[in-house]
Short mmCIF file of C-alpha atoms in Angstrom, two decimals:
data_model
loop_
_atom_site.label_atom_id
_atom_site.label_comp_id
_atom_site.label_asym_id
_atom_site.label_seq_id
_atom_site.Cartn_x
_atom_site.Cartn_y
_atom_site.Cartn_z
CA MET A 1 3.33 15.91 5.95
CA ARG A 2 4.73 13.67 8.70
CA ILE A 3 5.30 10.10 7.58
CA LEU A 4 6.48 7.01 9.43
CA LEU A 5 8.10 4.46 7.10
CA ALA A 6 8.78 0.98 8.49
CA ASP A 7 10.67 -1.48 6.30
CA ASP A 8 13.40 -3.99 7.11
CA HIS A 9 15.29 -3.49 3.83
CA ASP A 10 17.78 -0.65 4.17
CA MET A 11 17.83 0.33 0.50
CA VAL A 12 14.04 0.46 0.23
CA ARG A 13 13.66 2.41 3.46
CA GLU A 14 16.47 4.87 2.79
CA THR A 15 15.58 5.47 -0.86
CA ILE A 16 11.86 6.04 -0.26
CA SER A 17 12.60 8.25 2.73
CA ALA A 18 15.11 10.40 0.84
CA TYR A 19 12.78 10.76 -2.14
CA LEU A 20 9.71 11.70 -0.10
CA HIS A 21 11.79 14.24 1.82
CA SER A 22 13.72 15.84 -1.05
CA VAL A 23 11.03 15.82 -3.74
CA GLY A 24 7.87 15.68 -1.66
CA GLY A 25 8.97 17.89 1.23
CA ALA A 26 7.80 15.33 3.79
CA GLU A 27 9.23 14.80 7.24
CA VAL A 28 9.98 11.08 7.26
CA ILE A 29 10.82 9.00 10.32
CA THR A 30 12.03 5.45 9.64
CA THR A 31 12.14 2.19 11.57
CA ILE A 32 13.37 -1.29 10.68
CA ASN A 33 10.66 -3.46 12.23
CA PHE A 34 7.08 -3.38 13.45
CA PRO A 35 7.72 -3.16 17.22
CA ASP A 36 9.94 -0.11 16.62
CA ALA A 37 7.19 1.40 14.43
CA LEU A 38 4.65 1.07 17.24
CA ASP A 39 7.14 2.62 19.68
CA GLN A 40 7.68 5.53 17.28
CA ILE A 41 3.92 6.08 16.91
CA ASP A 42 3.56 6.14 20.70
CA LYS A 43 6.53 8.49 21.08
CA SER A 44 6.06 10.87 18.12
CA GLY A 45 2.62 10.18 16.67
CA PRO A 46 0.11 10.30 15.39
CA PHE A 47 1.61 10.56 11.91
CA ASP A 48 -0.23 11.90 8.88
CA LEU A 49 0.61 8.61 7.16
CA VAL A 50 2.23 5.36 8.25
CA LEU A 51 3.75 3.09 5.58
CA LEU A 52 4.31 -0.49 6.75
CA ASP A 53 6.14 -3.26 4.93
CA TYR A 54 3.78 -6.23 4.95
CA ASN A 55 6.54 -8.81 5.50
CA MET A 56 8.89 -7.11 7.98
CA PRO A 57 9.87 -8.63 11.34
CA GLY A 58 7.13 -8.43 13.97
CA MET A 59 4.41 -7.32 11.54
CA PHE A 60 2.32 -10.52 11.46
CA GLY A 61 0.39 -9.30 8.42
CA LEU A 62 -3.06 -7.89 8.99
CA GLU A 63 -2.71 -8.19 12.77
CA GLY A 64 0.06 -5.59 12.61
CA LEU A 65 -2.05 -3.36 10.39
CA GLU A 66 -4.90 -3.40 12.88
CA ARG A 67 -2.56 -2.57 15.76
CA ALA A 68 -1.01 0.32 13.83
CA LEU A 69 -4.43 1.71 12.91
CA LYS A 70 -5.40 1.79 16.59
CA SER A 71 -2.09 3.32 17.67
CA ASN A 72 -2.05 6.05 15.00
CA GLY A 73 -5.21 7.70 16.26
CA GLY A 74 -7.38 7.06 13.23
CA LYS A 75 -4.91 8.54 10.73
CA GLY A 76 -3.90 6.65 7.60
CA VAL A 77 -1.88 3.45 7.59
CA ALA A 78 -0.85 1.91 4.25
CA ILE A 79 0.81 -1.35 3.30
CA LEU A 80 3.99 -1.60 1.22
CA SER A 81 4.75 -4.94 -0.36
CA GLY A 82 6.94 -6.54 -2.94
CA SER A 83 5.23 -9.89 -2.76
CA ALA A 84 1.74 -9.80 -1.26
CA PRO A 85 -0.86 -11.40 -3.54
CA THR A 86 -3.89 -9.46 -4.75
CA GLN A 87 -6.09 -11.17 -2.17
CA THR A 88 -3.85 -9.91 0.65
CA ALA A 89 -3.94 -6.38 -0.73
CA GLN A 90 -7.74 -6.50 -0.82
CA GLU A 91 -7.87 -7.90 2.72
CA ALA A 92 -5.64 -5.05 3.93
CA LEU A 93 -7.93 -2.48 2.33
CA ASP A 94 -10.98 -4.22 3.81
CA ALA A 95 -9.28 -4.12 7.24
CA GLY A 96 -8.91 -0.34 7.05
CA ALA A 97 -5.63 0.34 5.24
CA ILE A 98 -5.69 3.67 3.45
CA GLY A 99 -3.72 2.16 0.61
CA TYR A 100 -1.66 -0.62 -0.84
CA LEU A 101 1.66 0.29 -2.46
CA PRO A 102 3.47 -2.34 -4.52
CA LYS A 103 7.24 -1.88 -4.34
CA THR A 104 7.30 -2.20 -8.12
CA MET A 105 5.67 1.22 -8.60
CA GLY A 106 7.73 4.13 -9.93
CA ALA A 107 8.97 6.98 -7.77
CA LYS A 108 6.59 9.60 -9.19
CA SER A 109 3.62 7.27 -8.76
CA LEU A 110 4.68 6.60 -5.17
CA LEU A 111 4.85 10.33 -4.42
CA GLU A 112 1.42 10.92 -5.99
CA ALA A 113 -0.05 8.01 -4.00
CA VAL A 114 1.44 9.30 -0.74
CA ARG A 115 0.08 12.79 -1.38
CA TYR A 116 -3.33 11.33 -2.24
CA MET A 117 -3.45 9.23 0.93
CA GLY A 118 -2.27 12.27 2.88
CA THR A 119 -5.60 13.90 2.04
CA GLY A 120 -7.43 10.97 3.64
CA LYS A 121 -8.39 9.23 0.40
CA VAL A 122 -7.86 5.50 -0.16
CA TYR A 123 -5.27 4.63 -2.81
CA VAL A 124 -5.66 1.44 -4.83
CA PRO A 125 -3.22 0.79 -7.70
CA ALA A 126 -4.81 0.41 -11.12
CA GLU A 127 -3.43 -3.10 -11.59
CA LEU A 128 -5.27 -4.23 -8.47
CA LEU A 129 -8.55 -2.85 -9.79
CA LYS A 130 -8.16 -4.81 -13.04
CA GLN A 131 -8.11 -8.17 -11.29
#
């Protein structure tokens, strides 16, 4: 699976990338902001899955999601967030995101969610469904 991971926090980006590569066998390309993510999609895409930090530089929330969905040729784009409220997560899903991944989730759960979204299915964390 080819994944583009865009997050402005080095530790988050590097740790998720290393885990998805070593344990999940994914090819992971990383960028530190939204404009670089769009450039990478244009240069190397489409990707099987794009993971975008909701609050990174240049993202502009749902506007960035919509732009990434168009650029990635209809393939999955998911939102990563450590702080987005439930309403924002629901709005992202309504706007076409293939998933919403809270940064509080465990590594195994993240890998399972990525694999699930890689099959084209929408991932919604259980805690979001309870609200």
